[in-house]
Short mmCIF file of C-alpha atoms in Angstrom, two decimals:
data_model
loop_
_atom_site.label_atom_id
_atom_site.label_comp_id
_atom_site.label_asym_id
_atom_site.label_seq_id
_atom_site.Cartn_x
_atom_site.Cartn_y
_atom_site.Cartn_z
CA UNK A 1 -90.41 -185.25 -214.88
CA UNK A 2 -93.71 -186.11 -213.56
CA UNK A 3 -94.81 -187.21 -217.26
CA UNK A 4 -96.42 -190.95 -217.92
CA UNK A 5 -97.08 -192.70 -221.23
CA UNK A 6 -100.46 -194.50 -221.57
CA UNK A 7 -101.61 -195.12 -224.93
CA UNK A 8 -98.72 -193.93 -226.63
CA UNK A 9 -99.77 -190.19 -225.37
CA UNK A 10 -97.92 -188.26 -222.91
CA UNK A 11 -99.48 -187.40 -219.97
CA UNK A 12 -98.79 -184.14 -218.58
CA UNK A 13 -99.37 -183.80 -214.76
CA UNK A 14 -99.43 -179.97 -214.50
CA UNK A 15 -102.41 -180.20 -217.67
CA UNK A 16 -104.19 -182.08 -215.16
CA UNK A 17 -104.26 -179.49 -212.43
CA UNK A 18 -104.73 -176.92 -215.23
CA UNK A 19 -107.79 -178.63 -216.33
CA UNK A 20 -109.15 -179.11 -212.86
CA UNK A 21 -108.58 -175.89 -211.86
CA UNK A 22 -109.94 -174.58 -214.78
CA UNK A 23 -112.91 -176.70 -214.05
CA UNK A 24 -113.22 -176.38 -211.23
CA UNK A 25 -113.44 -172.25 -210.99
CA UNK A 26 -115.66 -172.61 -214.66
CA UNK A 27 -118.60 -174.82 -212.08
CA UNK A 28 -118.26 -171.91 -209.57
CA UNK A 29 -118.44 -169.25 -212.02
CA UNK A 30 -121.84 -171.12 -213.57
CA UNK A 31 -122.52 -171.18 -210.15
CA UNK A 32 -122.78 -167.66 -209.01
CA UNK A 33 -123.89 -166.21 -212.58
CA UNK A 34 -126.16 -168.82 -213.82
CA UNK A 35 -127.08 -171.58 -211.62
CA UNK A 36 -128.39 -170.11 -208.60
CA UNK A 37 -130.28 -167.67 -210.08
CA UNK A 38 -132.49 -169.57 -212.77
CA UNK A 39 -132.49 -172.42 -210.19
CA UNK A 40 -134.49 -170.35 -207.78
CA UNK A 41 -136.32 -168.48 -210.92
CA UNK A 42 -137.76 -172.27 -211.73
CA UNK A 43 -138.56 -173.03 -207.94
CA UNK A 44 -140.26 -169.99 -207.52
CA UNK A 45 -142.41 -170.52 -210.55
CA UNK A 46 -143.23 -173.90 -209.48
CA UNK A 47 -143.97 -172.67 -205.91
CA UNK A 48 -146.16 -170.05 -207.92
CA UNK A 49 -148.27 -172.46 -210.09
CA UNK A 50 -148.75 -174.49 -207.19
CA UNK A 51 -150.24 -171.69 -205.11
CA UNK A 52 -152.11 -170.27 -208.51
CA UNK A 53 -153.50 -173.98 -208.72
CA UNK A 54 -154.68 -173.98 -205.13
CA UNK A 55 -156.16 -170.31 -205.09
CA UNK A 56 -157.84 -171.26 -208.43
CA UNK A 57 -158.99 -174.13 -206.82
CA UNK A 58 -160.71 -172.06 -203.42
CA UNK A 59 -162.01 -169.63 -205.97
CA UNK A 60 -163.70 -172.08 -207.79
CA UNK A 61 -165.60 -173.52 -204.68
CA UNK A 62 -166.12 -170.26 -203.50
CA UNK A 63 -167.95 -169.43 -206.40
CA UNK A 64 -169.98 -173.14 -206.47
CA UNK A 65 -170.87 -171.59 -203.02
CA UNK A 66 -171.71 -168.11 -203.41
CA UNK A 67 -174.02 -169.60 -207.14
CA UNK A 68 -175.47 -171.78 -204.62
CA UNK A 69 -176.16 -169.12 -202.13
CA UNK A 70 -177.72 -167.11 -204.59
CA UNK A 71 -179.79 -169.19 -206.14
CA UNK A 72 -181.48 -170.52 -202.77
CA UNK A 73 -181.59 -166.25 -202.06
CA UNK A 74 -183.54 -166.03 -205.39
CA UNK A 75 -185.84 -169.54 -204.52
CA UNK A 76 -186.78 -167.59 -201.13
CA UNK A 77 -187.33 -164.50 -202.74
CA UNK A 78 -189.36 -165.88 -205.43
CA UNK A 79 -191.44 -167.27 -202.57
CA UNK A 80 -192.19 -164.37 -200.35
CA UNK A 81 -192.89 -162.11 -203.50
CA UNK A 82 -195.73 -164.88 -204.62
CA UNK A 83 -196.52 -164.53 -200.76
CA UNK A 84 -196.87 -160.80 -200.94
CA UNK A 85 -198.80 -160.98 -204.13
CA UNK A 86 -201.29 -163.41 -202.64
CA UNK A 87 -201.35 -161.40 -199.61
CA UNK A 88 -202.10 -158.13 -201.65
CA UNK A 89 -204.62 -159.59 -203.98
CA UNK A 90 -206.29 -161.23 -200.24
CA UNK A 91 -206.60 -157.88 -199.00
CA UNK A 92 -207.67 -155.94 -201.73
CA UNK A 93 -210.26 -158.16 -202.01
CA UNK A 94 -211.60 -157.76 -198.53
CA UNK A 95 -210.99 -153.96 -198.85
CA UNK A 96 -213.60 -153.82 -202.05
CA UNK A 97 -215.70 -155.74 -200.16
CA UNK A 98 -215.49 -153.61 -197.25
CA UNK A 99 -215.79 -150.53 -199.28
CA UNK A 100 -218.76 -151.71 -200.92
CA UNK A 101 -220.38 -152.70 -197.96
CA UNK A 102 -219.63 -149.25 -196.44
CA UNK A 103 -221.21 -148.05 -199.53
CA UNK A 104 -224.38 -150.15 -199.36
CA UNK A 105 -224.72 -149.16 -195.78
CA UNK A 106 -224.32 -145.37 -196.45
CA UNK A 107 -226.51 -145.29 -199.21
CA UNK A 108 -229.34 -146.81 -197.59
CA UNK A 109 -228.83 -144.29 -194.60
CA UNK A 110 -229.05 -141.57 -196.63
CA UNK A 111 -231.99 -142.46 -198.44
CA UNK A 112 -233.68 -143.41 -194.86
CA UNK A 113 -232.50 -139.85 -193.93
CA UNK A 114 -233.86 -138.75 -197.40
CA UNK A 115 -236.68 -140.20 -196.93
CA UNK A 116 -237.14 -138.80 -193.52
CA UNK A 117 -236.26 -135.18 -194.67
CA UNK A 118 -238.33 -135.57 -197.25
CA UNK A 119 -241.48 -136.91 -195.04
CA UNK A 120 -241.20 -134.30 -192.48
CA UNK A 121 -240.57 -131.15 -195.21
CA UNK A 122 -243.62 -132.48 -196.44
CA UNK A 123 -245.73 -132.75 -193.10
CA UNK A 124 -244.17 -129.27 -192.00
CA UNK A 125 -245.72 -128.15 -195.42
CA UNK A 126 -249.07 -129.42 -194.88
CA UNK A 127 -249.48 -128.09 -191.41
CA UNK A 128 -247.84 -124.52 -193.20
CA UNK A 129 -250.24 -124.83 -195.94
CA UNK A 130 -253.00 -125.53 -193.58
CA UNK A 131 -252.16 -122.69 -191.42
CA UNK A 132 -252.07 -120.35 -194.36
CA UNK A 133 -255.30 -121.64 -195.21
CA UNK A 134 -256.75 -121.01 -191.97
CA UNK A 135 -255.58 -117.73 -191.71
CA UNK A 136 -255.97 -117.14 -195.35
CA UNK A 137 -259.94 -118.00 -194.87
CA UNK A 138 -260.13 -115.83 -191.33
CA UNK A 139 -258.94 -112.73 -193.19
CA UNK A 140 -261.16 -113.30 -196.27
CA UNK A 141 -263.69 -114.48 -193.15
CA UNK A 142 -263.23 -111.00 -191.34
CA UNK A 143 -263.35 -108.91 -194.58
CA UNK A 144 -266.76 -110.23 -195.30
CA UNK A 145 -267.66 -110.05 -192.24
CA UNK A 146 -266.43 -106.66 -191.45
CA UNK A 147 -268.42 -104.88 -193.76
CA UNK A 148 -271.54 -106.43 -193.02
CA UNK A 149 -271.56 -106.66 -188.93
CA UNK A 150 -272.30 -103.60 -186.71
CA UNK A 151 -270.48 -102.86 -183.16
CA UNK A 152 -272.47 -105.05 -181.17
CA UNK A 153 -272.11 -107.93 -183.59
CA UNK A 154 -268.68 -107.46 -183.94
CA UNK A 155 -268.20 -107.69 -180.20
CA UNK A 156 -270.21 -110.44 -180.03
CA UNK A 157 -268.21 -112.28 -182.87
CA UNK A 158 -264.98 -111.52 -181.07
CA UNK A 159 -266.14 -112.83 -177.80
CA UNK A 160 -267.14 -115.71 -179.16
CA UNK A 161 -263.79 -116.03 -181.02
CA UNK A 162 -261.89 -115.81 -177.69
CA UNK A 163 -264.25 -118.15 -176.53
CA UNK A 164 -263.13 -120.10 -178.93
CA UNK A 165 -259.85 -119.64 -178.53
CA UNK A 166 -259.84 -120.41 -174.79
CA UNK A 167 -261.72 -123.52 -175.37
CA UNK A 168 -259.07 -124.58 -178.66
CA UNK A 169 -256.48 -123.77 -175.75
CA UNK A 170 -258.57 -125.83 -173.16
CA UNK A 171 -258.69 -128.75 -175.65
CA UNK A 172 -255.15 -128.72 -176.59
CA UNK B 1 -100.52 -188.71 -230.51
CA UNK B 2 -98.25 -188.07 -233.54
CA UNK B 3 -98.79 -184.69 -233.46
CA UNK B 4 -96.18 -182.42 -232.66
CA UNK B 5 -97.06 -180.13 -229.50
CA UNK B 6 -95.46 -177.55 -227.99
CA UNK B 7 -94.83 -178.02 -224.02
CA UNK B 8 -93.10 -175.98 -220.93
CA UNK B 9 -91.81 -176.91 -217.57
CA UNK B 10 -93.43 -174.66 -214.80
CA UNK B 11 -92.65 -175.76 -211.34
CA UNK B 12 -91.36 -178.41 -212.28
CA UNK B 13 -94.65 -179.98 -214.25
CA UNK B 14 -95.02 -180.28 -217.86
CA UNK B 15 -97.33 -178.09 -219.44
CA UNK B 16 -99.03 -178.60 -222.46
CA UNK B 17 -99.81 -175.76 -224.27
CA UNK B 18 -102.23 -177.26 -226.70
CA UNK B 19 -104.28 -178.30 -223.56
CA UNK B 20 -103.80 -175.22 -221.65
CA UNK B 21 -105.37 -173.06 -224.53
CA UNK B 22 -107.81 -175.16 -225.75
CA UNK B 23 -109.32 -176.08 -222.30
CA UNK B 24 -109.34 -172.09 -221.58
CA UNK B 25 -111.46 -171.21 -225.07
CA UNK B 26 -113.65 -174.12 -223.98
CA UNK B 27 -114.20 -172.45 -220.57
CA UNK B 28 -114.93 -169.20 -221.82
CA UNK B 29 -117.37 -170.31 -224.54
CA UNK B 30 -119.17 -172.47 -221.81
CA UNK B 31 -119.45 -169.22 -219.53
CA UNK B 32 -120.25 -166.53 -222.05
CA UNK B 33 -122.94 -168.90 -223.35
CA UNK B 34 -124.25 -169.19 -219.68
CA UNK B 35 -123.60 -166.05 -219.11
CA UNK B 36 -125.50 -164.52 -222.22
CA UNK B 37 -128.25 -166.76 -221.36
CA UNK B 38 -128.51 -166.08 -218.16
CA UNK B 39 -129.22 -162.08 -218.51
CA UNK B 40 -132.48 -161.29 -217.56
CA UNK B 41 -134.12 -163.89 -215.34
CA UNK B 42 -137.44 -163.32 -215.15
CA UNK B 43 -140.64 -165.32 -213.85
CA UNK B 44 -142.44 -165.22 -217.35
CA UNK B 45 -138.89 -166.86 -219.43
CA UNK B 46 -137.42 -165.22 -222.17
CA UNK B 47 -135.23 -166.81 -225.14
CA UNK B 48 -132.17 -167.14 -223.65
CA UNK B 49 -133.78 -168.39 -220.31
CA UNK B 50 -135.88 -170.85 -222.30
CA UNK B 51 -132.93 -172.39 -223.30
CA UNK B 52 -131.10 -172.17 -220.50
CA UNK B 53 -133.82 -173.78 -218.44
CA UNK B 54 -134.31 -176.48 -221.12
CA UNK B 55 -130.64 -177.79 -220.52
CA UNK B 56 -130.74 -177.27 -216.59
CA UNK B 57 -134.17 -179.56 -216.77
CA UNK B 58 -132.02 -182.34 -219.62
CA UNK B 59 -129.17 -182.80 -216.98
CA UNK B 60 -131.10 -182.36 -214.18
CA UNK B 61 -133.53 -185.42 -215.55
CA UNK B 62 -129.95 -187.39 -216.18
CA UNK B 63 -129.09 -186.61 -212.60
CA UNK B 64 -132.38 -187.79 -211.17
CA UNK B 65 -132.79 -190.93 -213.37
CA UNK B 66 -129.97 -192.65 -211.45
CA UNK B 67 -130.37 -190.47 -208.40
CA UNK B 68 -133.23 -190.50 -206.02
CA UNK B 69 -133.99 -188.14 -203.76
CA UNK B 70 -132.55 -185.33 -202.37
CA UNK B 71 -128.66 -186.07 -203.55
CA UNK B 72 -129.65 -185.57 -206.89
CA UNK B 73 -130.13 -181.42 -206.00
CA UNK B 74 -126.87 -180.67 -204.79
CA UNK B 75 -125.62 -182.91 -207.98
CA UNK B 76 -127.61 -180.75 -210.67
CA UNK B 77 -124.71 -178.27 -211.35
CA UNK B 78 -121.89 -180.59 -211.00
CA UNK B 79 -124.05 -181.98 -214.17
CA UNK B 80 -124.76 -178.94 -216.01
CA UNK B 81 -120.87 -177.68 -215.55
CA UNK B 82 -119.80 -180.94 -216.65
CA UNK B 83 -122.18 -181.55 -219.75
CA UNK B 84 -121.79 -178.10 -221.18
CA UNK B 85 -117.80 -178.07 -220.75
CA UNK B 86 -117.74 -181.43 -221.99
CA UNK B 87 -120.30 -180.75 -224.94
CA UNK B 88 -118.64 -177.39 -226.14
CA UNK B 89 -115.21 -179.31 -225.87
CA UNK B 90 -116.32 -182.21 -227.90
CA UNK B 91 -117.65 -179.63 -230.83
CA UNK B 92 -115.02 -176.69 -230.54
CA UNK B 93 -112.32 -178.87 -232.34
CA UNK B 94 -114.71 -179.07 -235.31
CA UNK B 95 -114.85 -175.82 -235.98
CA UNK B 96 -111.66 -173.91 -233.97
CA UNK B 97 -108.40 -176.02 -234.98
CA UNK B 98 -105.48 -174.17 -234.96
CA UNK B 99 -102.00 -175.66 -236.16
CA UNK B 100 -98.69 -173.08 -236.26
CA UNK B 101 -95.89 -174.64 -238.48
CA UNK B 102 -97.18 -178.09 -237.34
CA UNK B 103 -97.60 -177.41 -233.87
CA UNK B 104 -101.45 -177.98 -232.38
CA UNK B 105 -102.31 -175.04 -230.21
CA UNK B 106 -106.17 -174.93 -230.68
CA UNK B 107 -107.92 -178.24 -230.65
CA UNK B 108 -111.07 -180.20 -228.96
CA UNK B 109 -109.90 -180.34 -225.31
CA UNK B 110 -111.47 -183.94 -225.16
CA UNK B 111 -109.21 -185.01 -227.74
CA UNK B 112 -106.85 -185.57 -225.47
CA UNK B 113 -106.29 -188.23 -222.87
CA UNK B 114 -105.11 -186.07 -220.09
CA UNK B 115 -108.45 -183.64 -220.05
CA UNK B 116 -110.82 -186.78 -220.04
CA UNK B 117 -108.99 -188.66 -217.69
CA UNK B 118 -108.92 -186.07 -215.29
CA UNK B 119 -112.67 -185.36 -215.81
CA UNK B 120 -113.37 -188.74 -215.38
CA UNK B 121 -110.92 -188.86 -212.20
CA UNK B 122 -112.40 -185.51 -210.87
CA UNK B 123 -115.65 -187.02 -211.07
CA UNK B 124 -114.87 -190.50 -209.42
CA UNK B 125 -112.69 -188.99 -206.82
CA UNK B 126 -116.25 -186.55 -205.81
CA UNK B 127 -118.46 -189.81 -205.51
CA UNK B 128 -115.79 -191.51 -203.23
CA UNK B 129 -116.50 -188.38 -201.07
CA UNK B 130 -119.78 -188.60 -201.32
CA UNK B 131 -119.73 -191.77 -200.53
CA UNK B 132 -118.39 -191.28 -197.08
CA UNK B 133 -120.67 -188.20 -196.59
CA UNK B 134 -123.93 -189.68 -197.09
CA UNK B 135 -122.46 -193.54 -195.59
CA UNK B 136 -120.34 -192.62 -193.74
CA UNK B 137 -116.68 -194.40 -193.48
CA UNK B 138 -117.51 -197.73 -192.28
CA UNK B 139 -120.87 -197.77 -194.81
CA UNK B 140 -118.22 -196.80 -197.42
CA UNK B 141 -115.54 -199.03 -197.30
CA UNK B 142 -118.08 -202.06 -196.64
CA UNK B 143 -119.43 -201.20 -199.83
CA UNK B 144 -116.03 -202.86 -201.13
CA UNK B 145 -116.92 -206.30 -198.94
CA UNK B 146 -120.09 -207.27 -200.96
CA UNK B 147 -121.67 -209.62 -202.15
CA UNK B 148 -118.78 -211.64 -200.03
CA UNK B 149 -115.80 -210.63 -198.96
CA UNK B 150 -113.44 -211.83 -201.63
CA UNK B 151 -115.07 -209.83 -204.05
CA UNK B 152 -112.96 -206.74 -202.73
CA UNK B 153 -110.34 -207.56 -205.21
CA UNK B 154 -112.76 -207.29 -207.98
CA UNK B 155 -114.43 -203.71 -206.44
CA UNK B 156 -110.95 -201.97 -206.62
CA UNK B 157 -110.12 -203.30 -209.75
CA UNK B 158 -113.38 -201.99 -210.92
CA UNK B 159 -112.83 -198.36 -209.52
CA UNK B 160 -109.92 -198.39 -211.32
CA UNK B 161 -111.48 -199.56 -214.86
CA UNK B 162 -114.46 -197.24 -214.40
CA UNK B 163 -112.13 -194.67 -214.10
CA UNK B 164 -110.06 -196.06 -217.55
CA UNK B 165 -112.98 -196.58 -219.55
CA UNK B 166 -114.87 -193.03 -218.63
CA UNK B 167 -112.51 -190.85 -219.13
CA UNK B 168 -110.90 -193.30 -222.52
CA UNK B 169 -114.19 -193.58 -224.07
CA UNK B 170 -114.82 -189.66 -224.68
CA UNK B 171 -111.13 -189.26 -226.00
CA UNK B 172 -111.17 -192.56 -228.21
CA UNK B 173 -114.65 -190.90 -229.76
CA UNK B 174 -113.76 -187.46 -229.83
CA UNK B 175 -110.07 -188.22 -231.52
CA UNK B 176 -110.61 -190.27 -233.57
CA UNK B 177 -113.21 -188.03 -235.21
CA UNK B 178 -110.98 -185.48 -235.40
CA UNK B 179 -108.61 -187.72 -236.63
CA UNK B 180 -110.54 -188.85 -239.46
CA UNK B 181 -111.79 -185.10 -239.76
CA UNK B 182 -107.80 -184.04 -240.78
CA UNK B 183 -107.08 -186.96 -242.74
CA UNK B 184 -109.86 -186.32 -245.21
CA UNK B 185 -108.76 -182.35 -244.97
CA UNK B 186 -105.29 -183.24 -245.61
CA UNK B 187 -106.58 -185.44 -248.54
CA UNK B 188 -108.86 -182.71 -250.42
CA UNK B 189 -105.96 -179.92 -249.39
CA UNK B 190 -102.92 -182.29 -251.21
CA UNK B 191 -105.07 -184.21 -254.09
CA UNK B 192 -106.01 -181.14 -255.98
CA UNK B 193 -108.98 -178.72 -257.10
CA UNK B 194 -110.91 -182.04 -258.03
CA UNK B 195 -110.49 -183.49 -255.07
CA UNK B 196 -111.37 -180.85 -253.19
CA UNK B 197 -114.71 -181.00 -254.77
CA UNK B 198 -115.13 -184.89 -254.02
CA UNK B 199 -114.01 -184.11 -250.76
CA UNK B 200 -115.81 -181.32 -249.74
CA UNK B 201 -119.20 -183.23 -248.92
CA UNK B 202 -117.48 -185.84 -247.18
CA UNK B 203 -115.79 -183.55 -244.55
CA UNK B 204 -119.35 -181.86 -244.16
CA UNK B 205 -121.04 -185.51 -243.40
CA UNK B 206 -118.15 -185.92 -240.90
CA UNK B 207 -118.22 -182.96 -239.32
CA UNK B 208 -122.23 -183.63 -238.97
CA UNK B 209 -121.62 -187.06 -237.42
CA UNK B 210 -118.91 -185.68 -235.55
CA UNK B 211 -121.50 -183.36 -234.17
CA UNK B 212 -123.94 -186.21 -232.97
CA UNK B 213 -121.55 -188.03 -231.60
CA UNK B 214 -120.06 -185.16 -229.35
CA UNK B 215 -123.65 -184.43 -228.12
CA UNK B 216 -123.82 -188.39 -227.22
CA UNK B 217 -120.89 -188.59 -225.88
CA UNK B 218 -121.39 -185.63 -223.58
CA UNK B 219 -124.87 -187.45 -222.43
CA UNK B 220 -122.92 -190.55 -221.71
CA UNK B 221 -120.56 -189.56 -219.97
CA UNK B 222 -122.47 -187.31 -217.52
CA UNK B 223 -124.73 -190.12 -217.28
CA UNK B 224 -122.55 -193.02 -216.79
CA UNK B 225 -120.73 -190.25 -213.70
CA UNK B 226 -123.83 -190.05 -212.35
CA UNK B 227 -124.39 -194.10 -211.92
CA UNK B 228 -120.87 -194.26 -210.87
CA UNK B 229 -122.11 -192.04 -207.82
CA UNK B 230 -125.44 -193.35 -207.45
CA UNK B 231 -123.79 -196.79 -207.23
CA UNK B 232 -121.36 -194.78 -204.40
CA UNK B 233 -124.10 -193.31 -202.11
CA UNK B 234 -126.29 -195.94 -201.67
CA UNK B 235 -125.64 -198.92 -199.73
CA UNK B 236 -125.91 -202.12 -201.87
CA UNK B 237 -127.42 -205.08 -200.92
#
C-alpha cells in the first residue's frame, strides 16, 4: 500500500516508523540510564580538578609566604639572640669589674680596720703592761719597804704618796 | 534485495519483519552495553566507565569539530545514540545472521535501505528544526537565498541529495559487505571440505575488513550529520 521501490528494494513505510520509534525511545533510554549520569560524573570531575588546581595553587603561595615569614622570624631572632649575647657578655663584664672593685675596696678597709685594731690592742697593751708594771714595782716597792720602815716613816711615806697622788691628779 | 523476506500488513503499513527484529536486537545490544557500562558511576572511573567515557569524549569531539559552541552540548547524545546504534548495527550482521528456510529474519539493520534512510532522514529533518530554533524562520529559509537568489533551486535539490547519499552510503557499504560475506559462505558451504579450507581464511579477512569498515562508516556518518547541522544553524555568508 504505502510501499515504494528505490534501488530495486522495497521500502516499507511502517519499518520506518518502527525504526524511528525504536530510535527514538533507544536515545531516551541512553538518556536517563547512561547519559546524564556520566555526563555530570565528567563535569563534576572537571569542576573538581579545576578547584584542586586552584586550591593547590593558594596552598602553594601560602606556603612561599608562611617559608618567607619564617625565615625573616628566624633572621630577627638570630639578631636579638646575638643582641642578648652581646648584652650578657657587656654586663658580666662590668659586674666582674664591679665585684672586683668592691673587693679591692673591702679589702683595703679591712686591713685599715686591721691595722687599726691591731694598733690600738697594741697601745691598750702597753699602757696595761705599763700599769702592771707600775703596780707590779709599788707592791714589790711596799714589801721592801714594809719591812724596813717604822710607824712614823710609814706615815710619812703615805703622806707623801697622797701628796703625790693629789699633785699626779693636779697635773692631769 | 533478492532475498526473500517475510512481511505483514498492520494498519495498513507494511512491515518488515527482517527489519523489525533486527533493529530491536540492535537496540537492546546498544542499551545493555550502555547499560552494563554505566553501573557504578563514580568520581575516580572504573572499567566500564572508562570506556564509556572514552566513547562519550570520541563523539562528543565529532560533535564539536563541526560545532562551536554551546549547540554542540545539547547535540552530544543525539551523537552517542546515533554512533553506537549505528556501529552495533553495522557489526551485528557479521556475527548474528539468521535465515529460516530462506527467509532473512536476523541481519545488520544497516543493510537495509529503509533503516539508513530513515536515520539519515531523522537526522536531517532535526537540523531543519534546529535550524529555525537557533535562526529563527526568516534566518532559516534565507539560508536557501544565498549566495544569490537563484541558487534556491540548487539548496533544495541539495537537501534532498544529502539526504540520498547519507543514508545510501551506510547501506551500499554495509550490504555489500554482507553481500560478499554470504557469497564466499555459500561458496566454502557448496564447493566441498577443500573448499571450505581455502575459504575459511578468506571469510575471516572479510569479516575483519567488514569490521573496519562498519566502525568508519559509523564515524562518517555521525560526522557528515553533524556538518549537515552545523551547515543548518549557522547563518552563511
Amino acid at each position: 500500500m504505502f510501499s515504494y521501490s528505490v534501488v530495486g528494494a522495497e521500502l516499507y513505510t511502517g519499518d520506518m516508523i518502527f525504526v524511528m520509534l525504536s530510535f527514538v525511545v533507544l536515545v531516551f533510554l541512553i538518556s536517563l540510564v547512561a547519559w546524564k549520569p556520566i555526563t555530570k560524573m565528567m563535569n563534576d570531575r572537571a569542576n573538581k580538578i579545576s578547584s584542586d588546581i586552584d586550591s593547590a595553587e593558594q596552598a602553594r603561595t601560602q606556603a612561599n609566604e608562611l617559608a618567607q615569614k619564617r625565615q625573616a622570624e628566624l633572621d630577627n631572632t638570630r639578631n636579638e639572640v646575638s643582641g642578648i649575647i652581646n648584652d650578657a657578655k657587656e654586663s658580666g663584664q662590668q659586674q666582674r669589674d664591679q665585684i672586683i672593685g668592691k673587693a679591692h675596696e673591702e679589702v683595703t678597709n679591712m686591713k685599715a680596720t686591721a691595722e687599726k685594731d691591731i694598733e690600738q690592742q697594741r697601745q691598750e697593751a702597753l699602757a696595761n703592761s705599763r700599769k702592771d708594771v707600775a703596780s707590779l714595782s709599788i707592791d714589790i716597792a711596799s714589801k721592801i719597804i714594809s719591812k724596813e720602815i717604822n710607824e712614823t716613816d710609814q706615815q710619812a711615806l703615805v703622806d707623801s704618796y697622797i701628796e703625790g697622788l693629789g699633785k699626779q691628779n693636779e697635773s692631769r | 534485495m533478492g532475498q526473500p523476506t517475510s512481511t505483514f500488513q498492520f494498519l495498513g503499513l507494511t512491515f518488515n519483519l527482517a527489519n523489525i527484529i533486527s533493529v530491536l536486537v540492535a537496540c537492546l545490544i546498544v542499551f545493555l552495553l550502555v547499560f552494563g557500562l554505566s553501573r557504578h558511576i563514580s568520581m575516580r572511573p572504573g572499567k566500564g566507565q572508562n570506556v564509556l567515557e572514552a566513547i562519550v569524549d570520541f563523539t562528543n569531539g565529532i560533535v564539536k569539530s563541526s560545532i562551536p559552541g554551546e549547540a554542540s552540548k545539547s547535540l552530544g547524545l543525539w551523537a552517542f545514540s546515533l554512533f553506537l546504534f549505528i556501529l552495533i548495527s553495522n557489526l551485528l550482521g557479521l556475527f548474528l545472521h539468521v535465515d529460516i528456510s530462506g527467509v532473512t529474519y536476523v541481519k545488520s539493520p544497516t543493510a537495509d535501505p529503509v533503516v539508513t534512510l530513515t536515520l539519515s532522514l531523522l537526522t536531517l529533518t532535526g537540523a531543519q528544526f534546529l535550524g529555525i530554533e537557533s535562526l529563527g524562520y526568516k534566518g532559516h529559509f534565507t539560508n536557501y537565498l544565498k549566495p544569490f537568489k537563484p541558487f534556491i533551486i540548487v539548496n533544495i535539490f541539495e537537501e534532498f541529495t544529502n539526504f540520498l547519499t547519507l543514508g545510501l552510503r551506510l547501506f551500499g557499504n554495509i550490504f555489500s559487505g554482507e553481500m560478499l560475506l554470504s557469497m564466499i559462505t555459500s561458496m566454502a558451504v557448496k564447493g566441498g571440505p577443500l573448499m571450505w579450507v581455502v575459504m575459511f581464511p578468506v571469510e575471516m579477512a572479510w569479516q575483519a575488513f567488514s569490521v573496519f569498515l562498519g566502525c568508519i562508516q559509523a564515524y562518517v556518518f555521525v560526522t557528515l550529520a553533524s556538518v549537515y547541522i552545523s551547515r543548518k544553524i549557522e547563518l552563511e555568508e
